[in-house]
Amino acid sequence: MASDKFLQKFRLYETRSKFYLIGRDKTRTLWRVLKIDRMEPTELEIEEDHTSYTENECQELLWRIHEGNRLTGGLKFVTKCYGIVGFIKFLGPYYMVLITRRRKVGTICGHEIYSVGKSELIAIPSPIVWPNVAYSRDENRYKRLLCSVDLSKDFFFSYSYNIMRSLQKNITDKNTGQVVYETMFVWNEFLSRAIRNHLKNTTWTVALIHGFFKQELLIATLFAFSLFKALSSWEGILVDTYSRRSRHFAGTRFLKRGVNEKGRVANDVETEQIVFEDTPDEIPHQISSVVQHRGSIPLIWFQETSRLNIRPDIILKPDVDYKTTRLHFENLALRYGNPIIILNLIKTREKKPRESLLRAEFAKAIHYINKGLPDDKRLKFLHMDLSKLSRRKGTNVLSLLNKVASDVLDLTDFLHCEITTSKYEDASSGQGAVANSGDIENIQDQNLCATKLVPLLLQKGVLRTNCIDCLDRTNVAQFAYGLAALGRQLHVLQLNETPTIELHAPLADDLMDFYERMGDTLAIQYGGSAAHNKIFCEQRGQWKAATQSQEFLRTLQRYYSNAYTDPEKQDSINVFLGHFQPQEGKPALWKLDSDQHYNIGRQGTLTEETGRSFIKRSLSDGNILCDNTGGPVSDCNVGKNNTSSELLPMQPLEDIREPSDSAPEISIEPNPCSSTNYSTLSGRHSISEERQNYLRRLGYPELHSSNFLDLDLLSSSGNSCEEEIYERSSLINSPMDVVSIESTTSYSEQGHNDEGRDDTDLSRSSSQMSDIRDYSDRFAHWVDGGGMLCY
């Protein structure tokens, strides 16, 4: 297998003065030893034995250690484990976090993916040298906070595959080892920082991502398709859907909203959908991947948790220059390239403006930013009031979203690779071999092979979807995008004759189950309850009364979690991520107000870099365009992008440095469709001849320009829409024209109707025209005339 040469099974032994961690690879041919001093009460001292042992040599070494410590109790076995999560110190001694149980959840090109089954917190110093503070009440409370971050729920890792990066990033980015730990999706970056800095390697640690992972073999439903590939040569298709949650500005629903001063947004999640054939050797001949993004509306806004109000008022802090919003989109451009397409699903108008305030301000921000951008790098903004559309009679929201997704995919494409395998003479050790010039190293039948991925098509840009919480409505839109992408992925893999999948096809039902589970998981992590899946339930034809009861119970569960349990959950996350580091003599975490602890450094003083504004709940430390403080900075990250203005040229911003997780220049083998990379993208109004030839071979119609047009003028919440019963001046006045068609009904993600709903407008919908034709006509008008597309 691909991960055979990596240390992945460990046994921990102890003497009175030291811990001995014995690690071995899967084939039991490589054995290593790590020593940890137990006589130091408050400091961490680690020594790595660089000798590679055989199994017999390792047993002999342990026997000698036992004999040498016989007078003090000898060598004792502590536990078996599967990797070090990291080390942490509160007020007294250091503790070690180990993975003591794992579960295999899937494979990607032969690389095994695991979830954490169980973890254990072990104190490093011997009890004879423990400081008195180690027994204090505060120390025990910090330990309980850390342990309340349950690693057995939705934490994943791999020994040989960089799961914190997308497949395309792994193929095109040569950075490996410690550099990948600095990315925004590695949740134990802080915990593992001490051992990584001391040993200068990642041999003993595993990088944890937090989010969702599901891999399933789909073969029964394939017989409903008109397949034109011989079934005798393959066993089915594997679909991976996994989401990576950012550790930056991480937290709970009402305690983390909007964007902070460093451009980091709350509930920032990258979702990747990988499709490939299931083969006996676990190495497919082709593989395809598509990435999409969700994240809170990148404005400075927040809501105060209230036990008396299930829907607290939204407080929006004005930002004249939209600096934080620009920082956020600069980072997206560095990570994914252009174009960046924004699908905004929040409400346009309400009796008491809440979401609509953000809708208007978001439109102004995009318009302001676009004024300083060239045509091929402008942000593309599409607004759909999904709440109102879902209430309109005769409207199939999923069909409409599927059409939007198809238009987006015409513009961004997706990753499609061919995989070749050949004999490989030698392989270097160290984590991250998958990301070395497109090579994936594997061991098959004891013979080392190199598997090379050759991209035929690369994804350029990304679809960014948001609603108010980026949970319920966002998940519906992401499913529609995933379904549209799956049809094209199966088509390029020659597993389906057409590039589309009907909404009522069996495979669409399977994928809906994927995204429903993903939505529930992400909603529990951020919002405290499973997602509201009303649209999915309606698509399946479930009993309406049962659906309403389920939605009501989830609303109550989310309210209780937000009002009563989220503050402690937020404290736990802040301790785990290292946002708060306790110090004796300084205020304890639970004595600080809100996120006040972000101002306090290791010495308990305010630092310039971590200084915060008075909006405490929406900001955090660090800069998304800066390397992590205290972490190793690889030379590979320096100089790959001179300035961020190459992607989003605009007025200079102070303190902008190269991000640790920025997308570098792509250097790959020439092929018919590899001329596009993350940093240098062709204009959106032209399609290369090579691209046209590639699409013709796949059976796509000829294309002459992208479906999406940049928005030179952005409107507020709809001057040409129907009148509402509240004054439109409560939002924002704008002289710009828009294309808009909206009804006046809506529902909140909590399952409550807005006051002031005019049900009479429902009678208009079925008499107008079909949803897809209506969208297509207005989309064509938008392409010809510009402005904002507002459906």
Coordinates of C-alpha atoms in Angstrom, one line a residue, residues 436-742:
N436 CA 5.8 15.6 -5.1
S437 CA 5.6 16.7 -8.7
G438 CA 2.4 14.8 -9.2
D439 CA 3.8 11.5 -8.1
I440 CA 2.1 9.2 -5.7
E441 CA 4.5 6.6 -4.3
N442 CA 3.1 3.1 -3.6
I443 CA 4.3 -0.3 -2.6
Q444 CA 2.5 -3.2 -4.3
D445 CA 3.4 -6.8 -3.9
Q446 CA 6.6 -5.7 -2.0
N447 CA 7.8 -3.9 -5.2
L448 CA 8.0 -0.1 -4.9
C449 CA 6.1 1.7 -7.7
A450 CA 5.6 5.4 -8.6
T451 CA 2.1 6.4 -9.6
K452 CA 2.0 9.6 -11.7
L453 CA -1.1 11.7 -12.1
V454 CA -1.1 13.7 -15.4
P455 CA -3.8 16.4 -15.4
L456 CA -5.9 16.6 -18.5
L457 CA -8.0 19.4 -17.1
L458 CA -7.6 21.7 -14.2
Q459 CA -10.1 23.6 -12.1
K460 CA -9.7 27.3 -12.2
G461 CA -11.5 29.5 -9.7
V462 CA -14.2 28.4 -7.2
L463 CA -17.8 28.7 -6.4
R464 CA -18.3 30.4 -3.0
T465 CA -21.8 29.8 -1.5
N466 CA -23.2 31.5 1.6
C467 CA -26.5 32.0 3.4
I468 CA -26.8 33.6 6.8
D469 CA -25.3 30.7 8.7
C470 CA -23.8 28.8 5.7
L471 CA -25.5 25.7 6.9
D472 CA -29.0 24.8 5.6
R473 CA -29.6 26.7 2.4
T474 CA -25.9 26.6 1.6
N475 CA -25.9 22.8 1.8
V476 CA -28.8 22.5 -0.7
A477 CA -26.9 24.7 -3.2
Q478 CA -23.7 22.7 -2.6
F479 CA -25.6 19.5 -3.4
A480 CA -26.9 20.9 -6.6
Y481 CA -23.4 21.9 -7.6
G482 CA -22.0 18.5 -6.6
L483 CA -24.7 16.7 -8.7
A484 CA -24.0 18.8 -11.8
A485 CA -20.3 18.2 -11.3
L486 CA -20.8 14.4 -10.8
G487 CA -22.5 14.1 -14.1
R488 CA -19.5 15.7 -15.8
Q489 CA -17.0 13.7 -13.8
L490 CA -18.7 10.4 -14.8
H491 CA -18.7 11.6 -18.4
V492 CA -15.0 12.4 -18.6
L493 CA -14.2 9.1 -16.8
Q494 CA -16.3 7.4 -19.6
L495 CA -18.7 6.0 -17.1
N496 CA -21.8 7.8 -18.4
E497 CA -22.9 8.7 -21.9
T498 CA -24.1 12.2 -21.0
P499 CA -22.7 14.9 -18.7
T500 CA -25.9 15.3 -16.8
I501 CA -27.7 13.3 -14.0
E502 CA -31.5 13.8 -13.6
L503 CA -32.7 14.9 -10.1
H504 CA -34.8 11.7 -9.8
A505 CA -32.0 9.3 -10.9
P506 CA -30.9 6.7 -8.3
L507 CA -27.4 8.2 -8.3
A508 CA -28.8 11.6 -7.4
D509 CA -30.6 10.1 -4.4
D510 CA -27.3 8.5 -3.3
L511 CA -25.4 11.8 -3.7
M512 CA -28.2 13.7 -1.8
D513 CA -27.7 11.3 1.1
F514 CA -24.0 12.2 1.0
Y515 CA -24.7 15.9 1.2
E516 CA -27.4 15.5 3.7
R517 CA -25.1 13.7 6.0
M518 CA -22.4 16.3 5.4
G519 CA -24.8 19.1 6.0
D520 CA -25.9 17.6 9.3
T521 CA -22.3 17.0 10.5
L522 CA -21.2 20.6 9.6
A523 CA -24.3 22.1 11.2
I524 CA -23.8 20.2 14.5
Q525 CA -20.2 21.4 14.6
Y526 CA -21.1 25.1 14.0
G527 CA -24.8 25.5 14.8
G528 CA -25.4 22.8 17.5
S529 CA -28.0 20.8 15.6
A530 CA -28.5 18.9 12.4
A531 CA -29.3 20.9 9.3
H532 CA -32.8 21.9 8.2
N533 CA -33.3 19.6 5.2
K534 CA -36.8 20.7 4.2
I535 CA -36.0 20.9 0.5
F536 CA -34.4 17.4 0.5
C537 CA -37.4 16.0 2.3
E538 CA -39.7 17.5 -0.3
Q539 CA -37.6 16.1 -3.1
R540 CA -38.0 12.6 -1.6
G541 CA -41.7 13.1 -1.2
Q542 CA -41.6 12.7 2.6
W543 CA -44.7 13.3 4.7
K544 CA -45.0 17.1 5.3
A545 CA -46.1 16.9 8.9
A546 CA -43.2 14.7 9.8
T547 CA -40.8 17.1 8.1
Q548 CA -42.3 20.1 10.0
S549 CA -41.9 18.2 13.3
Q550 CA -38.3 17.4 12.6
E551 CA -37.6 21.0 11.6
F552 CA -39.2 22.3 14.8
L553 CA -37.2 19.9 17.0
R554 CA -33.9 20.9 15.3
T555 CA -34.8 24.6 15.8
L556 CA -35.2 24.0 19.6
Q557 CA -32.0 22.0 19.7
R558 CA -30.1 24.7 17.9
Y559 CA -31.5 27.4 20.2
Y560 CA -30.6 25.4 23.4
S561 CA -27.0 24.8 22.1
N562 CA -26.5 28.4 21.1
A563 CA -27.8 29.8 24.3
Y564 CA -26.5 27.4 26.9
T565 CA -23.6 25.2 25.7
D566 CA -21.8 27.2 23.0
P567 CA -19.7 29.5 25.3
E568 CA -17.9 26.5 26.9
K569 CA -17.6 24.8 23.5
Q570 CA -15.9 28.0 22.2
D571 CA -13.5 28.0 25.1
S572 CA -12.6 24.4 24.4
I573 CA -11.9 25.2 20.7
N574 CA -9.8 28.2 21.7
V575 CA -7.7 26.1 24.1
F576 CA -7.3 23.3 21.5
L577 CA -6.2 25.7 18.7
G578 CA -3.9 27.6 21.0
H579 CA -5.8 30.9 20.7
F580 CA -5.6 31.1 24.5
Q581 CA -2.5 29.8 26.4
P582 CA -2.9 29.8 30.1
Q583 CA -0.4 31.5 32.4
E584 CA -0.1 31.3 36.2
G585 CA -1.0 34.7 37.8
K586 CA -3.1 35.8 34.8
P587 CA -6.9 35.7 34.4
A588 CA -8.3 32.3 33.6
L589 CA -10.1 31.8 30.3
W590 CA -13.5 31.5 31.9
K591 CA -13.1 34.8 33.6
L592 CA -12.6 36.8 30.4
D593 CA -15.5 38.3 28.4
S594 CA -16.3 36.8 25.1
D595 CA -13.1 36.4 23.0
Q596 CA -11.2 38.9 25.1
H597 CA -8.4 36.3 25.4
Y598 CA -7.3 36.9 21.9
N599 CA -5.6 40.1 23.1
I600 CA -3.5 38.2 25.6
G601 CA -0.1 36.7 24.5
R602 CA 1.9 34.1 26.3
Q603 CA 3.1 36.8 28.8
G604 CA -0.5 38.0 29.3
T605 CA 0.1 41.3 27.5
L606 CA -1.5 42.9 24.5
T607 CA 0.5 42.4 21.3
E608 CA 0.4 44.5 18.2
E609 CA -0.2 41.6 15.9
T610 CA -3.1 40.2 18.0
G611 CA -4.7 43.5 18.8
R612 CA -8.5 43.5 18.4
S613 CA -11.2 46.1 17.8
F614 CA -14.1 46.5 20.1
I615 CA -16.1 44.0 18.2
K616 CA -14.9 41.1 20.2
R617 CA -17.1 38.3 18.9
S618 CA -16.2 38.6 15.3
L619 CA -12.4 38.9 15.3
S620 CA -9.4 36.6 16.1
D621 CA -5.7 36.7 16.1
G622 CA -3.3 36.1 13.3
N623 CA -3.4 37.1 9.7
I624 CA -4.6 34.9 6.9
L625 CA -2.0 36.5 4.7
C626 CA 0.8 35.9 7.2
D627 CA 2.8 32.9 8.2
N628 CA 1.9 31.4 11.6
T629 CA 3.8 33.0 14.4
G630 CA 6.3 30.6 15.9
G631 CA 5.9 28.0 13.2
P632 CA 8.6 27.0 10.7
V633 CA 8.5 28.9 7.4
S634 CA 9.6 27.0 4.4
D635 CA 11.7 28.6 1.7
C636 CA 9.4 27.0 -0.8
N637 CA 6.7 29.6 0.2
V638 CA 8.9 32.6 -0.5
G639 CA 8.8 34.3 -3.8
K640 CA 6.2 32.3 -5.6
N641 CA 3.8 35.2 -5.8
N642 CA 5.4 38.6 -5.7
T643 CA 2.3 40.4 -4.5
S644 CA -1.3 39.6 -4.0
S645 CA -2.1 42.4 -6.4
E646 CA -1.4 40.0 -9.3
L647 CA -4.7 38.3 -8.4
L648 CA -6.7 41.2 -7.0
P649 CA -5.0 44.4 -7.9
M650 CA -6.2 47.2 -5.7
Q651 CA -4.9 49.9 -3.3
P652 CA -2.0 48.6 -1.2
L653 CA -2.7 47.0 2.1
E654 CA -0.3 47.1 5.0
D655 CA 1.3 44.0 6.5
I656 CA 0.5 41.7 3.6
R657 CA 2.9 38.7 3.4
E658 CA 2.8 35.5 1.5
P659 CA 0.3 33.1 3.0
S660 CA 1.5 29.7 4.1
D661 CA -1.4 28.0 2.3
S662 CA -1.3 30.0 -0.9
A663 CA -1.4 28.3 -4.2
P664 CA 1.9 28.4 -6.0
E665 CA 2.7 28.4 -9.7
I666 CA 1.8 25.1 -11.3
S667 CA 4.6 23.3 -13.0
I668 CA 3.4 20.1 -14.6
E669 CA 3.9 18.1 -17.8
P670 CA 2.6 19.7 -20.9
N671 CA -0.8 18.3 -22.0
P672 CA -3.7 19.5 -24.1
C673 CA -5.5 21.1 -21.2
S674 CA -2.9 22.1 -18.7
S675 CA -2.1 25.6 -19.9
T676 CA -4.2 27.1 -17.1
N677 CA -2.8 27.4 -13.5
Y678 CA -3.8 29.0 -10.3
S679 CA -1.8 32.2 -10.8
T680 CA -1.9 32.8 -14.5
L681 CA -5.4 32.4 -16.0
S682 CA -6.6 33.1 -19.5
G683 CA -9.3 35.7 -20.0
R684 CA -12.8 34.6 -19.3
H685 CA -14.3 35.7 -22.6
S686 CA -12.2 33.4 -24.7
I687 CA -11.8 29.6 -24.7
S688 CA -8.6 28.1 -26.1
E689 CA -8.6 25.9 -29.1
E690 CA -7.1 23.1 -27.0
R691 CA -10.0 23.5 -24.5
Q692 CA -12.5 23.4 -27.4
N693 CA -10.9 20.2 -28.8
Y694 CA -11.0 18.6 -25.4
L695 CA -14.7 19.4 -25.0
R696 CA -15.5 18.2 -28.4
R697 CA -13.9 14.8 -27.7
L698 CA -16.1 14.6 -24.6
G699 CA -19.2 15.4 -26.6
Y700 CA -19.8 18.9 -25.2
P701 CA -21.3 21.6 -27.5
E702 CA -19.0 24.2 -28.8
L703 CA -18.5 27.2 -26.5
H704 CA -17.4 30.7 -27.4
S705 CA -17.4 32.5 -24.1
S706 CA -18.1 32.0 -20.5
N707 CA -21.7 32.0 -19.2
F708 CA -20.9 34.3 -16.4
L709 CA -20.3 38.0 -17.0
D710 CA -18.5 40.2 -14.6
L711 CA -20.7 42.6 -12.7
D712 CA -19.6 46.2 -13.5
L713 CA -22.6 47.5 -11.5
L714 CA -24.0 45.9 -8.4
S715 CA -27.3 46.8 -6.9
S716 CA -28.7 46.8 -3.4
S717 CA -31.8 44.9 -2.5
G718 CA -33.8 45.4 -5.6
N719 CA -35.2 48.7 -6.8
S720 CA -37.2 47.0 -9.5
C721 CA -38.7 44.3 -7.3
E722 CA -42.3 44.3 -6.1
E723 CA -43.3 46.6 -3.3
E724 CA -43.1 45.4 0.3
I725 CA -45.1 46.4 3.3
Y726 CA -42.1 47.9 5.0
E727 CA -40.1 50.9 3.7
R728 CA -37.4 50.1 1.2
S729 CA -35.3 52.9 2.6
S730 CA -34.5 50.7 5.6
L731 CA -32.1 48.9 3.3
I732 CA -30.1 51.0 0.9
N733 CA -30.9 53.2 -2.1
S734 CA -29.1 52.6 -5.3
P735 CA -29.5 54.1 -8.8
M736 CA -28.3 50.9 -10.5
D737 CA -30.6 48.7 -12.5
V738 CA -31.1 45.1 -11.7
V739 CA -32.7 42.1 -13.2
S740 CA -35.0 40.7 -10.5
I741 CA -37.9 38.4 -10.1
E742 CA -39.0 37.6 -6.6

